[in-house]
Tab-separated table of C-alpha atoms in Angstrom:
chain	number	residue	atom	x	y	z
A	588	MET	CA	21.852	64.760	69.024
A	589	LYS	CA	19.051	64.632	66.478
A	590	THR	CA	20.487	64.624	62.977
A	591	ILE	CA	19.153	64.442	59.446
A	592	PHE	CA	21.585	62.679	57.097
A	593	ILE	CA	21.489	63.096	53.328
A	594	SER	CA	23.903	61.234	51.058
A	595	LEU	CA	24.380	61.298	47.304
A	596	LEU	CA	26.516	58.625	45.668
A	597	ILE	CA	27.602	58.989	42.049
A	598	ALA	CA	29.321	56.115	40.183
A	599	SER	CA	30.226	52.899	41.959
A	600	SER	CA	32.514	51.812	44.745
A	601	CYS	CA	35.079	49.056	44.421
A	602	SER	CA	33.464	45.638	44.397
A	603	SER	CA	36.507	43.695	43.286
A	604	ILE	CA	39.908	43.405	44.878
A	605	TYR	CA	41.645	42.282	41.726
A	606	ALA	CA	43.060	44.418	38.914
A	607	GLN	CA	44.696	43.244	35.715
A	608	ASP	CA	48.454	43.509	35.246
A	609	SER	CA	48.658	44.529	31.580
A	610	LEU	CA	52.301	43.540	31.338
A	611	ARG	CA	51.927	39.971	32.563
A	612	ASN	CA	48.184	39.545	31.953
A	613	LYS	CA	47.809	38.240	35.515
A	614	PRO	CA	45.544	39.494	38.301
A	615	ILE	CA	47.081	41.884	40.830
A	616	ASP	CA	46.148	40.830	44.357
A	617	THR	CA	45.593	44.354	45.688
A	618	LEU	CA	44.103	43.035	48.921
A	619	MET	CA	47.421	41.450	49.898
A	620	LEU	CA	49.419	44.526	48.992
A	621	GLU	CA	47.271	47.020	50.850
A	622	THR	CA	47.098	45.186	54.188
A	623	ILE	CA	50.612	43.947	54.993
A	624	GLU	CA	51.274	46.820	57.406
A	625	ILE	CA	47.869	46.303	59.041
A	626	VAL	CA	47.979	42.501	59.329
A	627	SER	CA	51.346	42.764	61.062
A	628	ILE	CA	49.824	44.447	64.139
A	629	ARG	CA	46.213	43.256	64.069
A	630	ALA	CA	44.925	40.200	65.882
A	631	ASP	CA	44.051	37.206	63.714
A	632	GLN	CA	40.588	35.699	64.093
A	633	LYS	CA	42.107	32.764	65.996
A	634	ALA	CA	44.313	34.902	68.263
A	635	PRO	CA	43.434	34.596	71.985
A	636	LEU	CA	42.402	38.258	72.303
A	637	THR	CA	39.077	40.078	72.669
A	638	LYS	CA	38.492	42.140	69.550
A	639	VAL	CA	35.902	43.758	67.269
A	640	ASN	CA	36.292	44.511	63.546
A	641	LEU	CA	34.346	47.216	61.699
A	642	ASN	CA	34.332	47.263	57.895
A	643	SER	CA	33.753	50.250	55.616
A	644	GLU	CA	29.979	49.670	55.343
A	645	GLN	CA	29.578	49.607	59.124
A	646	ILE	CA	31.699	52.737	59.541
A	647	GLU	CA	29.711	54.581	56.867
A	648	LYS	CA	26.391	53.910	58.623
A	649	LEU	CA	27.713	55.424	61.869
A	650	ASN	CA	29.560	58.383	60.351
A	651	LEU	CA	27.578	61.621	60.653
A	652	GLY	CA	30.664	63.795	61.139
A	653	GLN	CA	31.089	63.265	64.855
A	654	ASP	CA	34.517	62.521	66.292
A	655	LEU	CA	35.820	58.956	65.970
A	656	PRO	CA	35.081	57.931	69.610
A	657	PHE	CA	31.352	58.388	68.908
A	658	ILE	CA	31.570	55.931	66.019
A	659	LEU	CA	32.959	53.383	68.507
A	660	ASN	CA	30.458	54.337	71.212
A	661	GLN	CA	28.305	51.187	70.978
A	662	LEU	CA	31.186	48.720	71.175
A	663	PRO	CA	31.551	46.712	74.408
A	664	SER	CA	33.391	48.410	77.304
A	665	VAL	CA	33.538	51.782	75.467
A	666	VAL	CA	32.515	55.035	77.192
A	667	VAL	CA	32.823	58.372	75.386
A	668	ASN	CA	32.380	62.027	76.291
A	669	SER	CA	32.218	65.321	74.414
A	670	ASP	CA	33.412	68.737	75.637
A	671	ALA	CA	30.866	70.530	73.435
A	672	GLY	CA	28.125	68.065	74.322
A	673	ASN	CA	27.295	66.847	70.807
A	674	GLY	CA	30.263	64.720	69.721
A	675	LEU	CA	32.094	67.412	67.754
A	676	GLY	CA	35.299	69.206	68.705
A	677	TYR	CA	37.218	67.674	71.590
A	678	THR	CA	35.991	64.235	72.636
A	679	GLY	CA	37.273	61.563	74.992
A	680	ILE	CA	37.177	57.778	75.081
A	681	ARG	CA	37.665	55.135	77.761
A	682	ILE	CA	37.828	51.405	77.129
A	683	ARG	CA	37.658	48.998	80.053
A	684	GLY	CA	37.999	52.066	82.285
A	685	SER	CA	41.329	53.178	80.801
A	686	ASP	CA	41.564	56.690	79.356
A	687	ALA	CA	43.042	57.624	75.975
A	688	SER	CA	46.607	57.861	77.332
A	689	ARG	CA	46.445	54.088	77.972
A	690	ILE	CA	44.892	53.166	74.614
A	691	ASN	CA	47.299	52.480	71.750
A	692	VAL	CA	46.134	53.999	68.444
A	693	THR	CA	47.709	53.452	65.022
A	694	LEU	CA	46.810	54.819	61.581
A	695	ASN	CA	47.878	52.349	58.874
A	696	GLY	CA	50.233	50.816	61.437
A	697	ILE	CA	51.855	54.177	62.225
A	698	PRO	CA	51.641	55.363	65.856
A	699	TYR	CA	49.174	58.166	66.469
A	700	ASN	CA	49.270	58.768	70.246
A	701	ASP	CA	50.882	62.064	71.186
A	702	PRO	CA	54.371	61.030	72.395
A	703	GLU	CA	54.322	63.379	75.419
A	704	SER	CA	50.780	63.182	76.786
A	705	GLN	CA	50.237	59.745	75.175
A	706	GLY	CA	46.672	60.887	74.525
A	707	THR	CA	44.759	60.842	71.235
A	708	PHE	CA	43.234	64.013	69.822
A	709	PHE	CA	40.948	62.942	66.975
A	710	VAL	CA	39.771	66.550	66.622
A	711	ASP	CA	43.080	67.089	64.784
A	712	MET	CA	41.901	64.666	62.052
A	713	PRO	CA	38.350	65.905	61.319
A	714	ASP	CA	36.150	63.420	59.459
A	715	ILE	CA	38.909	60.797	59.331
A	716	ALA	CA	36.133	58.203	59.444
A	717	SER	CA	35.200	59.101	55.849
A	718	SER	CA	38.624	57.814	54.750
A	719	LEU	CA	38.645	54.607	56.815
A	720	ASN	CA	38.038	51.215	55.250
A	721	SER	CA	38.364	49.208	58.477
A	722	ILE	CA	38.870	49.486	62.243
A	723	GLN	CA	39.949	46.842	64.740
A	724	VAL	CA	39.511	47.439	68.475
A	725	GLN	CA	41.371	45.037	70.755
A	726	ARG	CA	40.255	45.226	74.383
A	727	GLY	CA	42.953	44.714	76.975
A	728	VAL	CA	46.712	44.746	76.423
A	729	GLY	CA	46.315	43.413	72.864
A	730	THR	CA	48.988	42.356	70.379
A	731	SER	CA	52.308	44.188	70.075
A	732	SER	CA	51.946	47.414	68.148
A	733	ASN	CA	53.921	50.526	67.318
A	734	GLY	CA	53.835	53.517	69.655
A	735	ALA	CA	52.648	53.919	73.231
A	736	GLY	CA	51.949	50.809	75.309
A	737	ALA	CA	48.344	49.622	75.597
A	738	PHE	CA	46.549	48.885	78.854
A	739	GLY	CA	42.839	49.412	78.171
A	740	ALA	CA	42.798	48.722	74.455
A	741	THR	CA	44.372	49.030	71.012
A	742	ILE	CA	42.630	50.809	68.115
A	743	ASN	CA	43.949	50.071	64.611
A	744	LEU	CA	42.706	52.385	61.850
A	745	ALA	CA	43.200	51.634	58.141
A	746	THR	CA	42.738	53.895	55.096
A	747	ASN	CA	44.835	52.080	52.481
A	748	SER	CA	42.055	50.621	50.358
A	749	VAL	CA	42.267	50.102	46.593
A	750	ASN	CA	39.261	51.322	44.589
A	751	LYS	CA	39.241	49.693	41.160
A	752	GLU	CA	36.445	51.839	39.687
A	753	LYS	CA	36.346	55.620	39.389
A	754	TYR	CA	33.850	57.305	41.698
A	755	VAL	CA	32.542	60.603	43.040
A	756	GLU	CA	30.705	60.717	46.349
A	757	LEU	CA	29.053	63.696	48.036
A	758	ASN	CA	27.815	63.505	51.648
A	759	ASN	CA	25.995	66.305	53.466
A	760	SER	CA	24.337	66.274	56.860
A	761	TYR	CA	22.599	68.798	59.066
A	762	GLY	CA	21.582	68.422	62.697
A	763	SER	CA	20.834	70.088	65.986
A	764	PHE	CA	22.868	73.030	67.281
A	765	ASN	CA	23.422	74.237	63.725
A	766	THR	CA	25.672	71.291	62.935
A	767	ASN	CA	26.812	70.919	59.317
A	768	LYS	CA	29.009	68.321	57.634
A	769	ASN	CA	30.009	68.453	53.974
A	770	THR	CA	32.271	65.830	52.437
A	771	ILE	CA	33.311	65.160	48.860
A	772	LYS	CA	35.268	62.033	47.909
A	773	LEU	CA	36.571	61.054	44.504
A	774	GLY	CA	38.875	58.550	42.925
A	775	THR	CA	40.341	57.753	39.535
A	776	GLY	CA	40.012	53.991	39.814
A	777	LEU	CA	42.931	51.956	38.495
A	778	ILE	CA	44.612	53.765	35.611
A	779	GLY	CA	46.370	51.380	33.233
A	780	GLY	CA	45.891	48.608	35.764
A	781	HIS	CA	48.561	50.064	38.065
A	782	PHE	CA	48.016	53.628	39.223
A	783	THR	CA	45.296	55.058	41.476
A	784	ILE	CA	44.504	58.371	43.183
A	785	ASP	CA	41.877	58.972	45.875
A	786	GLY	CA	40.980	62.251	47.541
A	787	ARG	CA	38.672	63.690	50.196
A	788	LEU	CA	37.724	67.225	51.251
A	789	SER	CA	35.674	67.793	54.423
A	790	GLY	CA	34.198	70.701	56.328
A	791	ILE	CA	32.363	70.441	59.670
A	792	SER	CA	30.921	73.203	61.815
A	793	SER	CA	28.683	73.354	64.880
A	794	ASP	CA	27.536	75.745	67.595
A	795	GLY	CA	27.724	72.934	70.159
A	796	PHE	CA	25.293	72.105	72.960
A	797	VAL	CA	27.410	73.843	75.615
A	798	ASP	CA	27.480	77.661	75.601
A	799	ARG	CA	29.914	79.050	72.985
A	800	ALA	CA	31.270	75.536	72.269
A	801	LYS	CA	31.662	76.256	68.566
A	802	SER	CA	33.677	74.076	66.218
A	803	ASN	CA	35.117	74.894	62.812
A	804	LEU	CA	36.888	71.853	61.370
A	805	ARG	CA	38.519	71.433	57.962
A	806	SER	CA	40.437	68.482	56.534
A	807	PHE	CA	41.616	66.855	53.334
A	808	SER	CA	43.382	63.693	52.296
A	809	VAL	CA	45.133	62.498	49.143
A	810	SER	CA	46.304	58.934	48.583
A	811	THR	CA	48.129	57.739	45.502
A	812	ALA	CA	49.448	54.254	44.823
A	813	TYR	CA	51.302	52.289	42.174
A	814	LEU	CA	50.707	48.534	42.127
A	815	THR	CA	52.297	45.616	40.310
A	816	GLY	CA	51.795	41.874	40.632
A	817	LYS	CA	54.024	41.591	43.705
A	818	SER	CA	54.574	45.081	45.070
A	819	SER	CA	52.922	48.392	45.834
A	820	LEU	CA	54.130	51.892	46.589
A	821	ARG	CA	51.702	54.300	48.289
A	822	PHE	CA	51.874	57.899	49.514
A	823	ASN	CA	49.277	59.393	51.860
A	824	LEU	CA	48.795	63.043	52.767
A	825	ILE	CA	46.215	63.647	55.516
A	826	SER	CA	45.760	67.099	57.005
A	827	GLY	CA	43.331	68.635	59.482
A	828	ARG	CA	42.790	72.100	60.934
A	829	GLU	CA	40.568	72.793	63.916
A	830	LYS	CA	39.334	75.881	65.705
A	831	THR	CA	37.168	75.137	68.723
A	832	TYR	CA	35.934	77.388	71.486
A	833	GLN	CA	37.245	75.982	74.761
A	834	SER	CA	34.685	73.975	76.688
A	835	TRP	CA	36.891	71.445	78.445
A	836	TYR	CA	36.374	72.698	82.017
A	837	GLY	CA	33.145	70.780	82.559
A	838	ILE	CA	29.932	71.863	84.267
A	839	PRO	CA	29.686	72.268	88.074
A	840	GLU	CA	27.401	69.654	89.601
A	841	ASN	CA	25.142	72.277	91.192
A	842	TYR	CA	24.454	73.727	87.684
A	843	LEU	CA	23.198	70.473	86.139
A	844	ASP	CA	19.532	71.154	86.893
A	845	THR	CA	19.473	74.893	86.181
A	846	LYS	CA	22.380	75.846	83.862
A	847	ARG	CA	23.150	72.653	82.029
A	848	THR	CA	24.926	74.419	79.149
A	849	TYR	CA	27.100	76.654	81.370
A	850	ASN	CA	30.680	77.182	80.136
A	851	PRO	CA	33.174	79.015	82.396
A	852	ALA	CA	35.712	79.529	79.565
A	853	GLY	CA	36.247	83.206	78.735
A	854	THR	CA	34.291	84.502	81.742
A	855	GLU	CA	37.300	86.120	83.415
A	856	LYS	CA	36.801	88.980	80.988
A	857	PRO	CA	34.535	91.683	82.479
A	858	GLY	CA	31.125	91.910	80.848
A	859	THR	CA	30.533	89.427	78.033
A	860	PRO	CA	32.815	86.338	77.812
A	861	TYR	CA	36.011	86.657	75.743
A	862	ASP	CA	35.049	85.769	72.178
A	863	ASN	CA	38.354	84.180	71.142
A	864	GLU	CA	38.939	81.737	74.021
A	865	THR	CA	39.731	79.141	71.401
A	866	ASP	CA	41.956	76.186	70.600
A	867	ASN	CA	43.691	76.349	67.206
A	868	TYR	CA	45.763	73.502	65.792
A	869	THR	CA	46.858	72.111	62.423
A	870	GLN	CA	48.183	68.573	62.026
A	871	THR	CA	49.478	67.022	58.787
A	872	HIS	CA	50.426	63.382	58.213
A	873	TYR	CA	52.873	62.293	55.518
A	874	GLN	CA	53.000	58.502	55.021
A	875	LEU	CA	55.022	56.473	52.510
A	876	PHE	CA	54.547	52.680	52.225
A	877	TYR	CA	56.322	49.975	50.256
A	878	ASN	CA	54.867	46.452	50.296
A	879	GLN	CA	56.505	43.437	48.648
A	880	LYS	CA	55.456	39.845	48.136
A	881	VAL	CA	58.692	37.870	47.799
A	882	ASN	CA	57.007	34.526	47.102
A	883	ASP	CA	54.085	32.473	48.387
A	884	LEU	CA	55.738	32.217	51.811
A	885	PHE	CA	57.299	35.630	52.479
A	886	LYS	CA	55.979	39.206	52.447
A	887	PHE	CA	57.399	42.368	53.932
A	888	ASN	CA	56.640	46.050	54.219
A	889	VAL	CA	58.425	49.213	55.248
A	890	ALA	CA	56.952	52.659	55.846
A	891	ALA	CA	58.244	56.122	56.676
A	892	PHE	CA	56.182	58.865	58.239
A	893	LEU	CA	56.190	62.466	59.431
A	894	ILE	CA	53.483	64.068	61.564
A	895	ARG	CA	53.753	67.851	61.694
A	896	GLY	CA	51.735	69.696	64.307
A	897	LYS	CA	51.544	73.344	65.281
A	898	GLY	CA	49.002	75.417	67.149
A	899	TYR	CA	47.937	77.189	70.322
A	900	TYR	CA	45.073	77.906	72.626
A	901	GLU	CA	44.244	81.465	73.624
A	902	GLU	CA	43.035	82.599	77.043
A	903	TYR	CA	41.832	85.801	78.722
A	904	ARG	CA	43.210	86.017	82.272
A	905	ALA	CA	42.232	88.673	84.802
A	906	ASP	CA	44.370	90.314	87.495
A	907	GLN	CA	47.679	88.705	86.561
A	908	ARG	CA	50.913	89.949	88.126
A	909	PHE	CA	53.437	91.270	85.600
A	910	VAL	CA	56.312	89.521	87.389
A	911	LYS	CA	54.690	86.116	86.798
A	912	TYR	CA	55.201	86.653	83.058
A	913	GLY	CA	58.676	88.178	83.240
A	914	LEU	CA	57.320	91.652	82.490
A	915	PRO	CA	58.239	94.852	84.377
A	916	ASP	CA	55.583	96.592	86.431
A	917	TYR	CA	53.869	99.439	84.632
A	918	VAL	CA	54.806	102.879	85.939
A	919	ASN	CA	52.272	105.615	85.269
A	920	GLY	CA	53.596	108.832	86.822
A	921	PRO	CA	53.581	108.399	90.587
A	922	ASP	CA	51.636	105.113	90.332
A	923	THR	CA	53.114	101.637	89.888
A	924	ILE	CA	50.712	99.036	88.525
A	925	THR	CA	51.720	95.464	89.378
A	926	SER	CA	48.756	93.518	87.927
A	927	THR	CA	46.820	93.537	84.678
A	928	ASP	CA	44.226	91.685	82.638
A	929	LEU	CA	45.903	89.977	79.692
A	930	VAL	CA	45.470	87.628	76.745
A	931	ARG	CA	47.983	84.796	76.382
A	932	GLN	CA	48.641	82.058	73.843
A	933	LEU	CA	50.100	78.658	74.781
A	934	TRP	CA	51.864	77.150	71.758
A	935	LEU	CA	52.934	73.634	70.789
A	936	ASP	CA	55.214	73.189	67.755
A	937	ASN	CA	56.269	69.588	67.072
A	938	TYR	CA	57.616	67.026	64.635
A	939	PHE	CA	57.031	63.264	65.018
A	940	TYR	CA	58.806	61.071	62.467
A	941	GLY	CA	60.193	57.600	61.962
A	942	THR	CA	59.811	54.258	60.243
A	943	ILE	CA	57.983	50.959	60.781
A	944	PHE	CA	58.586	47.571	59.174
A	945	SER	CA	57.382	43.977	59.276
A	946	PHE	CA	58.187	40.584	57.744
A	947	GLN	CA	55.532	37.866	57.424
A	948	TYR	CA	55.940	34.134	56.873
A	949	ASP	CA	52.960	31.885	56.103
A	950	LYS	CA	53.255	28.145	55.558
A	951	ASN	CA	50.589	25.561	56.186
A	952	LYS	CA	49.568	26.048	59.849
A	953	THR	CA	52.225	28.586	60.818
A	954	HIS	CA	51.915	32.372	60.658
A	955	LEU	CA	55.019	34.256	61.812
A	956	THR	CA	55.471	38.035	61.953
A	957	VAL	CA	58.598	39.951	62.897
A	958	GLY	CA	58.550	43.730	62.970
A	959	GLY	CA	59.200	46.943	64.795
A	960	GLY	CA	59.675	50.643	64.494
A	961	VAL	CA	61.986	53.560	65.217
A	962	ASN	CA	60.644	57.052	65.810
A	963	ASN	CA	61.649	60.434	67.193
A	964	TYR	CA	59.702	63.365	68.612
A	965	ASP	CA	60.896	66.961	68.812
A	966	ALA	CA	58.669	69.572	70.419
A	967	LYS	CA	58.755	73.186	71.509
A	968	HIS	CA	56.406	74.561	74.146
A	969	TYR	CA	56.284	78.333	74.266
A	970	ASN	CA	53.820	80.867	75.618
A	971	ILE	CA	53.148	84.397	74.430
A	972	VAL	CA	51.490	87.375	76.095
A	973	LYS	CA	49.440	88.813	73.237
A	974	TRP	CA	47.790	91.787	74.986
A	975	THR	CA	47.746	93.555	78.339
A	976	GLU	CA	45.759	96.494	79.658
A	977	TYR	CA	48.946	98.404	80.358
A	978	GLY	CA	52.389	98.789	78.880
A	979	LEU	CA	52.790	95.961	76.346
A	980	GLN	CA	54.200	97.267	73.059
A	981	LYS	CA	54.382	93.966	71.171
A	982	PRO	CA	53.750	90.262	71.916
A	983	PHE	CA	56.157	88.884	74.518
A	984	ARG	CA	57.356	85.253	74.807
A	985	TYR	CA	57.623	84.322	78.495
A	986	VAL	CA	58.040	80.523	78.396
A	987	ASP	CA	60.245	78.574	75.972
A	988	LEU	CA	60.669	74.854	76.689
A	989	ALA	CA	61.698	71.834	74.641
A	990	ALA	CA	61.119	68.091	74.711
A	991	GLU	CA	62.721	65.171	72.909
A	992	LYS	CA	61.761	61.521	72.798
A	993	SER	CA	63.018	58.501	70.876
A	994	ASP	CA	61.367	55.095	70.751
A	995	VAL	CA	62.758	51.815	69.375
A	996	ASN	CA	60.687	48.634	69.442
A	997	PHE	CA	60.933	45.126	68.043
A	998	TYR	CA	58.397	42.306	68.208
A	999	GLY	CA	57.922	38.743	67.106
A	1000	LYS	CA	54.574	36.919	66.872
A	1001	ILE	CA	53.691	33.383	65.973
A	1002	LEU	CA	50.251	31.816	65.568
A	1003	GLN	CA	50.504	28.028	65.263
A	1004	SER	CA	47.589	25.705	64.466
A	1005	LEU	CA	47.849	22.568	66.613
A	1006	GLY	CA	45.006	20.542	65.118
A	1007	SER	CA	41.640	19.428	66.559
A	1008	GLY	CA	40.548	23.101	66.696
A	1009	PHE	CA	43.424	24.257	68.903
A	1010	SER	CA	45.952	26.986	68.095
A	1011	ALA	CA	48.726	28.610	70.150
A	1012	PHE	CA	49.852	32.227	70.134
A	1013	LEU	CA	53.118	33.780	71.329
A	1014	ASP	CA	53.988	37.498	71.095
A	1015	LEU	CA	57.190	39.027	72.446
A	1016	GLN	CA	58.015	42.737	72.327
A	1017	GLY	CA	61.031	44.724	73.458
A	1018	ARG	CA	60.927	48.521	73.635
A	1019	ILE	CA	63.527	51.171	74.515
A	1020	VAL	CA	62.532	54.776	75.236
A	1021	ASP	CA	64.813	57.801	75.701
A	1022	TYR	CA	62.915	60.774	77.142
A	1023	LYS	CA	64.204	64.318	77.700
A	1024	LEU	CA	62.098	67.166	79.104
A	1025	PHE	CA	63.679	70.588	79.442
A	1026	GLY	CA	61.378	72.215	81.969
A	1027	PHE	CA	57.662	72.676	82.623
A	1028	LYS	CA	55.491	75.782	82.634
A	1029	ALA	CA	55.230	75.811	86.435
A	1030	HIS	CA	58.761	74.417	86.946
A	1031	PRO	CA	60.993	75.689	84.105
A	1032	GLU	CA	64.120	74.848	86.092
A	1033	ILE	CA	63.474	71.089	86.119
A	1034	VAL	CA	65.202	68.923	83.512
A	1035	ILE	CA	64.218	65.261	83.114
A	1036	LYS	CA	66.433	62.747	81.314
A	1037	LYS	CA	65.243	59.162	81.549
A	1038	LYS	CA	65.827	55.904	79.690
A	1039	TYR	CA	63.490	52.945	79.890
A	1040	ALA	CA	63.588	49.354	78.682
A	1041	PHE	CA	60.385	47.300	78.533
A	1042	PHE	CA	59.595	43.657	77.810
A	1043	ASN	CA	55.960	42.826	76.999
A	1044	PRO	CA	55.160	39.118	76.530
A	1045	LYS	CA	51.779	37.685	75.496
A	1046	VAL	CA	50.866	34.006	75.270
A	1047	GLY	CA	47.619	32.081	74.833
A	1048	VAL	CA	45.738	29.092	73.482
A	1049	THR	CA	42.507	29.175	71.457
A	1050	PHE	CA	39.932	26.448	70.748
A	1051	ASN	CA	37.755	27.138	67.694
A	1052	ARG	CA	35.325	24.588	66.287
A	1053	ASN	CA	31.699	24.489	65.120
A	1054	TYR	CA	31.081	28.203	65.723
A	1055	LEU	CA	32.407	27.920	69.296
A	1056	GLN	CA	35.522	29.848	70.287
A	1057	THR	CA	37.130	29.995	73.698
A	1058	TYR	CA	40.613	30.970	74.781
A	1059	ILE	CA	42.917	31.580	77.674
A	1060	SER	CA	45.740	34.119	77.562
A	1061	TYR	CA	48.298	35.982	79.652
A	1062	SER	CA	49.618	39.428	78.690
A	1063	THR	CA	51.943	41.998	80.221
A	1064	GLY	CA	51.843	45.707	79.385
A	1065	THR	CA	54.431	48.267	80.524
A	1066	LYS	CA	55.200	51.795	79.390
A	1067	GLU	CA	56.845	55.057	80.357
A	1068	PRO	CA	55.205	57.931	82.319
A	1069	ASN	CA	53.690	60.795	80.344
A	1070	ARG	CA	54.583	64.488	80.620
A	1071	ASP	CA	52.033	65.229	83.339
A	1072	ASP	CA	53.261	62.270	85.400
A	1073	PHE	CA	56.779	63.715	85.471
A	1074	GLU	CA	55.561	67.140	86.589
A	1075	ALA	CA	53.179	65.704	89.205
A	1076	GLY	CA	55.912	63.451	90.599
A	1077	VAL	CA	58.703	66.004	90.611
A	1078	ASN	CA	59.372	65.444	94.300
């Protein structure tokens, strides 16, 4: 994708991580307060794990509005793909050969993987990269984290930065396939030495490389925080809405040389392809954090979150039997019509909510972290016939299924310096999952009720001296099946 990038920056970004506490006339260590929830799950520099850190400057250079996997594209062991062919709309990522359902993703320490598919759909958070101040990618099983178990990698995203100075930033880009990105960011800086508000508004659109692979993406975020010398309270609101023309079927191999942009979506409609064969989804994140420094040895944090998602994808389907959708055959005088062309919508309506927490102890050569999380997922899957050639008077709901999932996890980590350049690492996690699935589209009669208990230990030793680092480690990763696994293994 050939892209021209134009950026206008007004005012200045934060260059200092200290603000003045007007009540005590002492500096507020905002860096400590903003990162407790991130440090608890990220790998320390001396931890025996393979990892890469990206800071805000590195992210900004790579951010042209494409989906997050394309920002990570040049990291070791990362392979990405794009349904639309230009990195916008639906994208995929593999790390060390593992797909997104085996990569743990957190946003400010809060689990982001979809609890049922265990996949990650960054299209639901358009332009999230413009809000990120750091990313850590751990390859392999990684340290214990919240959410789905990691096999290929762990991706930790962080937005909770503190900008001391007020700023306004406008970014616009234009590229091939009529691709546009417009972003405005602004912040108040620290008001009275304690209070700060940051906001972002983004719009991205593209025609896509693949035929009809259009994207229309909108998002906004608001973050407000109150800081004192030893504590901080922060609320984040991050919301994204996407409408993308379906292009996830891929291109037949025999078309690669002659019809490289071919898209079969919508072609069941006679004549021109159906113009609304689209995916439509809105996802909103509510995050509340409280961080506290007890003394020079102890810190802790607790956070509550709610992720609200709702949307559907629409399809034109030809020659469908009425009985398959629970509809009566259409009787027209002496004729009985048993099949019809139709338009259907497949809906997902879900709530994902819970809490995470961590306690940190630092003294001399010992760093100890204890933490965990509790979360619940409630979802409804329902399908609607929107239109038929014959007989339908109003939209008809023909599938109505539910799913519930609860997840409780606890972990303890210790990084101990042993002297002479050696340090030891031990990480123990226990996780309990309760999973209930009340039917599938193809098998509505099947009910799944399963409980799982997992134990994931990690241990290693690192030698670090004179710019040389080497380590040896052993890690175990276990997790539950995803929704598709249950349906595929029904027998």
